mmCIF file of C-alpha atoms in Angstrom:
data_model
loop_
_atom_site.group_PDB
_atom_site.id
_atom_site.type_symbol
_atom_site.label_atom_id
_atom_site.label_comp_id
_atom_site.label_asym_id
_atom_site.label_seq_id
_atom_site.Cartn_x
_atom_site.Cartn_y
_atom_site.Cartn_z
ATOM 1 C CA UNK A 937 2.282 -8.306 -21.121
ATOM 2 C CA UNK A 938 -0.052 -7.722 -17.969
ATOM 3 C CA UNK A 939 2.300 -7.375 -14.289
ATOM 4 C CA UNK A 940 1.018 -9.856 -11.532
ATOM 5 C CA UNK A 941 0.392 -8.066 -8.957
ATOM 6 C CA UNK A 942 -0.582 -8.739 -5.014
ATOM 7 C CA UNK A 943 -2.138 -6.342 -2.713
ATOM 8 C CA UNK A 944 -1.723 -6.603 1.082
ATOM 9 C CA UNK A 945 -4.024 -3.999 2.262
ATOM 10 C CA UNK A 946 -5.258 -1.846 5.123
ATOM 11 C CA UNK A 947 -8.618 0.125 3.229
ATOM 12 C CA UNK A 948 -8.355 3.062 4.495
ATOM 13 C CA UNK A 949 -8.842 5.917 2.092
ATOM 14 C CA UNK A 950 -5.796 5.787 -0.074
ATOM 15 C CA UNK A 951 -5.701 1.989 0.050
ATOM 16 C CA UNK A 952 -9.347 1.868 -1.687
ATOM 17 C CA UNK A 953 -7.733 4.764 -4.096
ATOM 18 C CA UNK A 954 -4.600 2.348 -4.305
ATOM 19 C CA UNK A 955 -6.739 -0.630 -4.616
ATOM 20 C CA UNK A 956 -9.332 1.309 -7.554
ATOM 21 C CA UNK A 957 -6.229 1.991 -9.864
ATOM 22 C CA UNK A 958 -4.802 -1.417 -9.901
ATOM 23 C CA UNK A 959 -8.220 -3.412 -10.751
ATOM 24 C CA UNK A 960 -8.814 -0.594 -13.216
ATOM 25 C CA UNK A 961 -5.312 -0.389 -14.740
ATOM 26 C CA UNK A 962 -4.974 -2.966 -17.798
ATOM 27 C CA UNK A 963 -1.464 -3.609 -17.349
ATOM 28 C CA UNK A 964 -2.236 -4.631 -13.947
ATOM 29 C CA UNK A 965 -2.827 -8.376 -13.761
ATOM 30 C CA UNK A 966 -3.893 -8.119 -9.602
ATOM 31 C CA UNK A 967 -4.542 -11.771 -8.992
ATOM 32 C CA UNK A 968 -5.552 -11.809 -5.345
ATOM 33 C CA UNK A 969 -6.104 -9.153 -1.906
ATOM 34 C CA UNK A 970 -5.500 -9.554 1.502
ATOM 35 C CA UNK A 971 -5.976 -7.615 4.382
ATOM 36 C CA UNK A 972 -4.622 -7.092 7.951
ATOM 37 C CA UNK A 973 -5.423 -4.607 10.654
ATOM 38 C CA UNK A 974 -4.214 -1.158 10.308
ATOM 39 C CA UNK A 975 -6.301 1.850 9.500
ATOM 40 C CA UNK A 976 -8.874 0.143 11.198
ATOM 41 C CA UNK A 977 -9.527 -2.892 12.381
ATOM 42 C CA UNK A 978 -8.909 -6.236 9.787
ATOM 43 C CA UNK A 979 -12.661 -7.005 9.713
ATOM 44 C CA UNK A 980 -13.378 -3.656 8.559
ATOM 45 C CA UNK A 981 -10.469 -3.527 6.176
ATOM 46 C CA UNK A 982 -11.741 -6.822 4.666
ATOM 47 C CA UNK A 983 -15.030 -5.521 4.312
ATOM 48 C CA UNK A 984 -13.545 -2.186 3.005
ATOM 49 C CA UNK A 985 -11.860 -4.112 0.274
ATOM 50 C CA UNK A 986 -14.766 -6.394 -0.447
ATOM 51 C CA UNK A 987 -16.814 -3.302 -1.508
ATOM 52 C CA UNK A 988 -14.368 -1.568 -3.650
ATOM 53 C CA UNK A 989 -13.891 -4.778 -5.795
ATOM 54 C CA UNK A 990 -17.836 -5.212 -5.658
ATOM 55 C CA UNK A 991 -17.923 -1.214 -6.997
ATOM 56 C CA UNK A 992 -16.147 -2.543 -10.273
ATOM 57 C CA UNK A 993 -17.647 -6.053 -10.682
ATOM 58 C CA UNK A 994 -14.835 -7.658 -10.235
ATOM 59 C CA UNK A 995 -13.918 -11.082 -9.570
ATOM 60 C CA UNK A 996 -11.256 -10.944 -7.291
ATOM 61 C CA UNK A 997 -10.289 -13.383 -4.440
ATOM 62 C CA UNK A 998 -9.661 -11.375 -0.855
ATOM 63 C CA UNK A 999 -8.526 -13.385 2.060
ATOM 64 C CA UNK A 1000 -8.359 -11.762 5.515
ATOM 65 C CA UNK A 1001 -5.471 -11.917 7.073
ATOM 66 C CA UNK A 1002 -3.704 -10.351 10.603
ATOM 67 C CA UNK A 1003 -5.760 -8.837 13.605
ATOM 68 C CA UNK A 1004 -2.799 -7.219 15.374
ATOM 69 C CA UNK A 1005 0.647 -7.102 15.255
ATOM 70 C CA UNK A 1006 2.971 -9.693 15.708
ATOM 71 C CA UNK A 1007 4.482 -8.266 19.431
ATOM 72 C CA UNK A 1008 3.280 -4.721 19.133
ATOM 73 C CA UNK A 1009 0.053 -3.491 20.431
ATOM 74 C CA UNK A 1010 -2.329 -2.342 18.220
ATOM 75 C CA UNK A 1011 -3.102 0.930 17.305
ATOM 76 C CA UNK A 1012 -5.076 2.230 14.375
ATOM 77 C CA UNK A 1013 -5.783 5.229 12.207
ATOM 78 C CA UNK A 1014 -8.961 5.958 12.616
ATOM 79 C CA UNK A 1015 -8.734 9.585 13.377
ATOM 80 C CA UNK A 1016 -7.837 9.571 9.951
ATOM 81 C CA UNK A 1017 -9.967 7.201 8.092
ATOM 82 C CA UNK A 1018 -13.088 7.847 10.079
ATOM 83 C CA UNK A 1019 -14.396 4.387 12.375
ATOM 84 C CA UNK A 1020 -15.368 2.488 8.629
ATOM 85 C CA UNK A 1021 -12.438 3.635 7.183
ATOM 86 C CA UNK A 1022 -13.854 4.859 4.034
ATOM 87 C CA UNK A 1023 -16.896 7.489 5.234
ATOM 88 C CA UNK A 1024 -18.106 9.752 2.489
ATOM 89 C CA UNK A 1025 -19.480 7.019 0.216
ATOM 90 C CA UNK A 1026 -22.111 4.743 0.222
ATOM 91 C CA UNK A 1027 -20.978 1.429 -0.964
ATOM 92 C CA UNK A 1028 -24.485 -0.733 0.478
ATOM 93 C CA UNK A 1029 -24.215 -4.440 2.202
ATOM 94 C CA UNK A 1030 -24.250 -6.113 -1.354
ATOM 95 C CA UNK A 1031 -20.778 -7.237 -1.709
ATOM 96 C CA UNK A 1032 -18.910 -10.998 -1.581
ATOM 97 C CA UNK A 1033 -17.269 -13.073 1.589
ATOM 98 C CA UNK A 1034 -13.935 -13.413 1.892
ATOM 99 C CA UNK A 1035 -12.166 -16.876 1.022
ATOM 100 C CA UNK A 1036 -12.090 -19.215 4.011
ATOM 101 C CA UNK A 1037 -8.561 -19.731 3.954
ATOM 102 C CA UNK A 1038 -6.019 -17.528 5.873
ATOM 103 C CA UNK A 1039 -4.683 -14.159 4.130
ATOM 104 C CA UNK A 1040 -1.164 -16.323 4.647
ATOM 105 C CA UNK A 1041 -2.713 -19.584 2.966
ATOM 106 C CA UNK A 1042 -3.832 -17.538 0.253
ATOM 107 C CA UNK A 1043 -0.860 -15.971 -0.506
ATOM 108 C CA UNK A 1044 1.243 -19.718 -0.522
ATOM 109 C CA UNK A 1045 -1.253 -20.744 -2.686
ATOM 110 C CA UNK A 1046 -0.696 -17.750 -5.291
ATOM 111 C CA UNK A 1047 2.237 -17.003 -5.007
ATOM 112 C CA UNK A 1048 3.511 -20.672 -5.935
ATOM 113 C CA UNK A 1049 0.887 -21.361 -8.706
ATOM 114 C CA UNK A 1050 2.369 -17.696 -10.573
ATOM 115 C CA UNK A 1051 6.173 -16.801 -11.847
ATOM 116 C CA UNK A 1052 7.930 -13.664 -11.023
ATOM 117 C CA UNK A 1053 4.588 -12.088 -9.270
ATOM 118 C CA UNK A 1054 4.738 -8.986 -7.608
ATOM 119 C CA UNK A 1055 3.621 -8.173 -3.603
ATOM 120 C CA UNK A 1056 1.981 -4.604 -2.835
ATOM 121 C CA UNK A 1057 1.297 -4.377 0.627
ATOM 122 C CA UNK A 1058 -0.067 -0.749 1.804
ATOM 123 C CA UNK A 1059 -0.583 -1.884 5.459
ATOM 124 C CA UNK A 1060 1.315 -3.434 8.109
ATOM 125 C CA UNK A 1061 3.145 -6.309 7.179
ATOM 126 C CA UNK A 1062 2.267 -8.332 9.324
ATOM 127 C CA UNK A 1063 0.889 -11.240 6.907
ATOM 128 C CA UNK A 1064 4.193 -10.886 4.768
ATOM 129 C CA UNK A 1065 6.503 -11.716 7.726
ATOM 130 C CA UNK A 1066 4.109 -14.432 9.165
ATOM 131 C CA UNK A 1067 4.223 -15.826 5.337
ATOM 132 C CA UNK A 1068 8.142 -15.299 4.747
ATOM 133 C CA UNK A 1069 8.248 -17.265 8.675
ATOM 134 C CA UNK A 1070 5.813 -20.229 8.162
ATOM 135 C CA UNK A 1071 6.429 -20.583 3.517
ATOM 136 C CA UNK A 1072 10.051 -19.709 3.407
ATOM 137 C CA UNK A 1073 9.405 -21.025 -0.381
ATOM 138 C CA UNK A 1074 7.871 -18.582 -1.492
ATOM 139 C CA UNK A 1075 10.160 -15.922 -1.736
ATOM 140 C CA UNK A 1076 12.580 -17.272 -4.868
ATOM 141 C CA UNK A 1077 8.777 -17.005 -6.606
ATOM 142 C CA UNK A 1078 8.370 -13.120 -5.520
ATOM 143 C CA UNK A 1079 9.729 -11.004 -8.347
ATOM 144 C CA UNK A 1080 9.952 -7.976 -5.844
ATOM 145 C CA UNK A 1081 8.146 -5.853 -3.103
ATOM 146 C CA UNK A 1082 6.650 -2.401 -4.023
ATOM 147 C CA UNK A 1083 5.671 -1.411 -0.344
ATOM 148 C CA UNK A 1084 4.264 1.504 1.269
ATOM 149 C CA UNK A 1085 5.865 2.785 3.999
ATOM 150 C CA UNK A 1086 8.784 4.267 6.061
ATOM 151 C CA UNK A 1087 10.246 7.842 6.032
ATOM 152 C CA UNK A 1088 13.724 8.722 5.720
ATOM 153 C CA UNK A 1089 12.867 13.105 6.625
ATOM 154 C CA UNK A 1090 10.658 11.909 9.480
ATOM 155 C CA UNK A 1091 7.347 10.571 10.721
ATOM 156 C CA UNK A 1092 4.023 10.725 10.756
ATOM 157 C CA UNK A 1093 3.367 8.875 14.066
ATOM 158 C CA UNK A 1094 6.613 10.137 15.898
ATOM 159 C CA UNK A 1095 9.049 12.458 14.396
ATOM 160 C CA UNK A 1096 10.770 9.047 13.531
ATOM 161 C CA UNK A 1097 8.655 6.845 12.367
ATOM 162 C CA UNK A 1098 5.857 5.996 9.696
ATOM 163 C CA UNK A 1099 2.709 4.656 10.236
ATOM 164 C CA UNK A 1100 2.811 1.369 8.113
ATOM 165 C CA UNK A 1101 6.515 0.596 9.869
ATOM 166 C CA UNK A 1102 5.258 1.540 13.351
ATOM 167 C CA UNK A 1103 2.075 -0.286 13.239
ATOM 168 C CA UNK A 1104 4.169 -3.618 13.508
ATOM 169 C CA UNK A 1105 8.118 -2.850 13.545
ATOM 170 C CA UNK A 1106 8.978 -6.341 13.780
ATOM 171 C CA UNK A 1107 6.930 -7.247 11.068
ATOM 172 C CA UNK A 1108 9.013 -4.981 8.873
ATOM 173 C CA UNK A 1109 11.623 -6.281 10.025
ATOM 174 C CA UNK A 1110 11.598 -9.738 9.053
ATOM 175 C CA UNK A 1111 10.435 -8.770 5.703
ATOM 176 C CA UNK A 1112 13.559 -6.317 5.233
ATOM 177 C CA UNK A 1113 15.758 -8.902 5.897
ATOM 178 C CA UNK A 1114 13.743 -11.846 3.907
ATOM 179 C CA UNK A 1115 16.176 -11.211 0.732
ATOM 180 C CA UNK A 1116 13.272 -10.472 -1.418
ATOM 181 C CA UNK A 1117 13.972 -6.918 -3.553
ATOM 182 C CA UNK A 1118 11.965 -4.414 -2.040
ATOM 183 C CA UNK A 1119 10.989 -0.985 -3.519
ATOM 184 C CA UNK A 1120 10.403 1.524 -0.213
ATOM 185 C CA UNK A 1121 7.861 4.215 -1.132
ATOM 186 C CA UNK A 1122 7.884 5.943 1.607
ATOM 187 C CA UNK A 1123 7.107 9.856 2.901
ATOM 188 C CA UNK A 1124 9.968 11.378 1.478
ATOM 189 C CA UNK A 1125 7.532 10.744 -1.806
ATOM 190 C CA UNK A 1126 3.983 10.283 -0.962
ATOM 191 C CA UNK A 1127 4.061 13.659 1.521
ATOM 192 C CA UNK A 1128 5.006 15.564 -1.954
ATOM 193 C CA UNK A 1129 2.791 13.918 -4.072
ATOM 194 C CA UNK A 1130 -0.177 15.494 -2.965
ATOM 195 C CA UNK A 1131 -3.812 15.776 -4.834
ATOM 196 C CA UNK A 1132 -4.361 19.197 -5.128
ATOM 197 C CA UNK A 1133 -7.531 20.925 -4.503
ATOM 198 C CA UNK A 1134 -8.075 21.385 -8.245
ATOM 199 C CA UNK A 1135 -8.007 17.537 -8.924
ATOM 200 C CA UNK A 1136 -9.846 17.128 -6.064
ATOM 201 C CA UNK A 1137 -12.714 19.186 -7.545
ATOM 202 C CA UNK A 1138 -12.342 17.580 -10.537
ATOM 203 C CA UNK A 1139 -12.965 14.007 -9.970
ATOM 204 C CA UNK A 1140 -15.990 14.686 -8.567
ATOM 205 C CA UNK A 1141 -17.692 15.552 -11.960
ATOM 206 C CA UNK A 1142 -15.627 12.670 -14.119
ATOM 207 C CA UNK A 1143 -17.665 9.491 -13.693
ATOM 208 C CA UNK A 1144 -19.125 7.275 -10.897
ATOM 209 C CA UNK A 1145 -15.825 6.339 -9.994
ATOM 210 C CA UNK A 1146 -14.423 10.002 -9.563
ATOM 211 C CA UNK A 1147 -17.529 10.638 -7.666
ATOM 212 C CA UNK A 1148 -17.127 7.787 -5.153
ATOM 213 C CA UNK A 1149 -13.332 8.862 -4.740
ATOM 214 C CA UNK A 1150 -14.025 12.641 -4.490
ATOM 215 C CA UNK A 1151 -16.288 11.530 -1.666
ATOM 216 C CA UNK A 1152 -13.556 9.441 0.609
ATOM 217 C CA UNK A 1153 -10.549 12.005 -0.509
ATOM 218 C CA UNK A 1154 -13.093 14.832 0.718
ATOM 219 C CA UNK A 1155 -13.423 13.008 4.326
ATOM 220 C CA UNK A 1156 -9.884 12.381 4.510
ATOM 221 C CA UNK A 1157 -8.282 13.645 7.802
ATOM 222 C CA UNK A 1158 -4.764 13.893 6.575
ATOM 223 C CA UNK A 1159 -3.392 16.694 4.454
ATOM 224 C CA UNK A 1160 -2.755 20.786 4.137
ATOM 225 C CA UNK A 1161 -3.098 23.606 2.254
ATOM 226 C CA UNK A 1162 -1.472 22.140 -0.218
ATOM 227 C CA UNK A 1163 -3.397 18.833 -0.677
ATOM 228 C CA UNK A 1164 -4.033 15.382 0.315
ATOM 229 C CA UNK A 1165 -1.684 12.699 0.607
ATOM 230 C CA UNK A 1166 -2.391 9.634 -1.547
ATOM 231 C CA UNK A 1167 -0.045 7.630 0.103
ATOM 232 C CA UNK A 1168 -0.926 4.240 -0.942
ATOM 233 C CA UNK A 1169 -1.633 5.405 -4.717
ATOM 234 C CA UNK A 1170 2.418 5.794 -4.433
ATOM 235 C CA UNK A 1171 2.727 2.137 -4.367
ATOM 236 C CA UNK A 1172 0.776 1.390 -8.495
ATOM 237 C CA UNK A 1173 2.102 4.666 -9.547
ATOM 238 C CA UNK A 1174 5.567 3.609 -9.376
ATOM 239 C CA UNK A 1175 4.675 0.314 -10.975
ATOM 240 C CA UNK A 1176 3.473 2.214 -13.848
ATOM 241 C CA UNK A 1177 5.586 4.717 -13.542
ATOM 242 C CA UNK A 1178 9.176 4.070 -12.329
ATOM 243 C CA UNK A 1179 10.840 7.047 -14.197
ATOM 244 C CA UNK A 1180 8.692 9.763 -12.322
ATOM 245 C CA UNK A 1181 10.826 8.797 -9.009
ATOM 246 C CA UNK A 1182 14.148 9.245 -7.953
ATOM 247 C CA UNK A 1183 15.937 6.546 -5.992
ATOM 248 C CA UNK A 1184 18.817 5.817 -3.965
ATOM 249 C CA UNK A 1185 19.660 1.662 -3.100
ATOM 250 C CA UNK A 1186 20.888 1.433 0.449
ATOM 251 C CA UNK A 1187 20.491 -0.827 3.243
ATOM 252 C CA UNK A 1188 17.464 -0.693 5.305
ATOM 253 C CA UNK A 1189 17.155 -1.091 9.417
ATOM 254 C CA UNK A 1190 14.209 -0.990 11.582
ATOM 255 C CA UNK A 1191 14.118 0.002 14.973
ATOM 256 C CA UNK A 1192 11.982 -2.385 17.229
ATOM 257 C CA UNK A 1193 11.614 -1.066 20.292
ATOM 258 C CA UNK A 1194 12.672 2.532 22.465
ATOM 259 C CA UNK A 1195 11.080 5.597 21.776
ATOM 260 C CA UNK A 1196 12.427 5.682 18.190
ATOM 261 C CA UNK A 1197 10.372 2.292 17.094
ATOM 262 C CA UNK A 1198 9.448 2.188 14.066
ATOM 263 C CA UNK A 1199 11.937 3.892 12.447
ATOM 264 C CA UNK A 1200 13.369 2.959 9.148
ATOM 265 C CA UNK A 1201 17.146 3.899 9.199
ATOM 266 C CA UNK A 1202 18.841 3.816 5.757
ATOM 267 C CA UNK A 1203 23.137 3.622 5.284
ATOM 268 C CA UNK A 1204 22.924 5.960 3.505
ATOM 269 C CA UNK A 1205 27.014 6.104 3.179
ATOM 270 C CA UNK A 1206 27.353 2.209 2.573
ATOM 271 C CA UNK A 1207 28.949 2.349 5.252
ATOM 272 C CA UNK A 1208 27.831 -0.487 7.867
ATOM 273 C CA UNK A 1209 27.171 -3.323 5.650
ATOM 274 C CA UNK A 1210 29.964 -4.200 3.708
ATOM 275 C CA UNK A 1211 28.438 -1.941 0.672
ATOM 276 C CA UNK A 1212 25.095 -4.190 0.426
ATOM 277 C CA UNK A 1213 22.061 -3.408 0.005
ATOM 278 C CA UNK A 1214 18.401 -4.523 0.421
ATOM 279 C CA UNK A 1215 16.088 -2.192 -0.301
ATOM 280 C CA UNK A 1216 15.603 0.856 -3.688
ATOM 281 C CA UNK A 1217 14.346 3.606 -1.972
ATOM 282 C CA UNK A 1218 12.138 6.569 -3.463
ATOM 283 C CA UNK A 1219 13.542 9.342 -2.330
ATOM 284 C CA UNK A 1220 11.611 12.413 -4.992
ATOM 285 C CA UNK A 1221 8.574 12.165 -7.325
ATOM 286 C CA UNK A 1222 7.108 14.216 -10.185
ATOM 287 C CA UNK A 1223 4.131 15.761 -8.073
ATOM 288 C CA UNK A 1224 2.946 17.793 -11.075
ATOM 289 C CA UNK A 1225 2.812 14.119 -13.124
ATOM 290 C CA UNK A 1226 1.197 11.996 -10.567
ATOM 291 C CA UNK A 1227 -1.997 14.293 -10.670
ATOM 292 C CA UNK A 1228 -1.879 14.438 -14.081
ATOM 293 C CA UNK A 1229 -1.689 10.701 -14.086
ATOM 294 C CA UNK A 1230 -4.524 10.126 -11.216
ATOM 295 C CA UNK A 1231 -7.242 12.401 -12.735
ATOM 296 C CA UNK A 1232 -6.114 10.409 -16.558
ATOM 297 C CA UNK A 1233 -6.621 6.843 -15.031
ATOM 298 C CA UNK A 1234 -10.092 7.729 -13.457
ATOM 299 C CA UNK A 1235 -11.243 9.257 -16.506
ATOM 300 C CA UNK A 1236 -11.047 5.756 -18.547
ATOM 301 C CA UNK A 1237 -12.594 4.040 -15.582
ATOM 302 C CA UNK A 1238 -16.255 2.739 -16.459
#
């Protein structure tokens, strides 16, 4: 059996890396994509994921969805991502429109017609908490929420907070506190699950798809020595992959406003809500596995 999958995307490098393993991934049933502002700006993100989904020939829906945060101004990434948000590849003007409904109509409208599906978002999540606010219905469909985001060893935007959380705080926090099972992957895992330079170098000479990737990974402005963060990648790899992490369940704040906003705080002691818990959150990964496992899954891609 295929997972149902959701993205809720910000393309940006990793989210186009993110977004190439689950189209390409056969276990990965990924039944619709919407964007919102984050790396850059939502009309590039929504052309950004337009063109990786034209790259494979694929037929899937992508709805564009938030321009800015719900209270929160907006600030993007592109000191990271470059002004497109995914230089070092030429993907042409040949690719699809997005659906004329709203990134939140679209995902009523899937989320309902499917059973048990699951939501990705790699962004802000914005469109999630304007969904879980306007379709409070939806959420006894949602099976659970792999997102991206939050740091529990410190930020990457302040030494608190994470990009994805700090890009629209309140955002988060709705969704934390929507009931719906979420799965934080977060810095304390994508920050050690680095590409190295050696699989950097080699998915350049693997196909057309290692090519195109070797190209955005190579003009990615995040990283060390050591190698590049895949951040988003995080997100399908732990779909896949759920034994390579370790996790700890606790309950999950954010901090809205002050000079710590943004920051996902985690009782980690039990000790401040009666022992409950919202959130698993991926505290280690097998760094030495997911590059095994990223250069293996571009290798089959045609």
């Amino acid at each position: 059996m295929t997972t149902k999958i959701i993205m809720d995307t910000d393309p940006g490098i990793d989210d186009a890396a993110a977004l190439t393993m689950a189209i390409n991934d056969p276990s990965l049933d990924l039944k619709l994509v919407t964007t919102v502002a984050g790396n850059v700006t939502a009309d590039k993100t929504t052309a950004n994921a337009l063109k990786i989904i034209h790259f494979f020939g694929k037929d899937i829906p992508v709805a564009a969805g938030a321009k800015q945060p719900l209270i929160k101004p907006f600030e993007d990434a592109a000191r990271i991502h470059g002004e497109s948000g995914m230089p070092g590849y030429d993907f042409g003007d040949d690719y699809d429109k997005p659906l004329d409904k709203t990134a939140v109509e679209a995902l009523h409208d899937a989320i309902m017609a499917e059973d048990e599906v699951i939501l990705v978002p790699t962004g802000s999540y914005t469109n999630i908490a304007l969904l879980f606010s306007e379709y409070p219905e939806v959420k006894s469909h949602i099976k659970q929420i792999v997102a991206m985001g939050g740091s529990f060893s410190g930020g990457n935007m302040t030494s608190a907070a994470e990009f994805n959380v700090f890009t629209d705080p309140d955002a988060a926090k709705i969704m934390y506190n929507a009931g719906v099972p979420i799965v934080t992957v977060g810095l304390d895992v994508t920050l050690k699950a680095l590409l190295t330079a050696d699989t950097i170098e080699k998915l350049g000479s693997l196909n057309k798809t290692g090519e195109m990737l070797h190209g955005l990974i190579t003009h990615y402005n995040d990283g060390n020595d050591q190698g590049r963060p895949m951040h988003d990648v995080n997100t399908i790899f732990y779909l896949l992959h759920p034994e390579a992490f370790t996790t700890k369940d606790m309950w999950v704040d954010i901090q809205t406003d002050g000079p710590a906003i943004g920051a996902t705080v985690g009782d980690i002691r039990a000790a401040y809500h009666d022992g409950k818990t919202n959130a698993k959150v991926c505290l280690d990964i097998d760094a030495e596995y997911f590059n095994k496992w990223f250069l293996e899954e571009v290798s089959k891609m045609k």
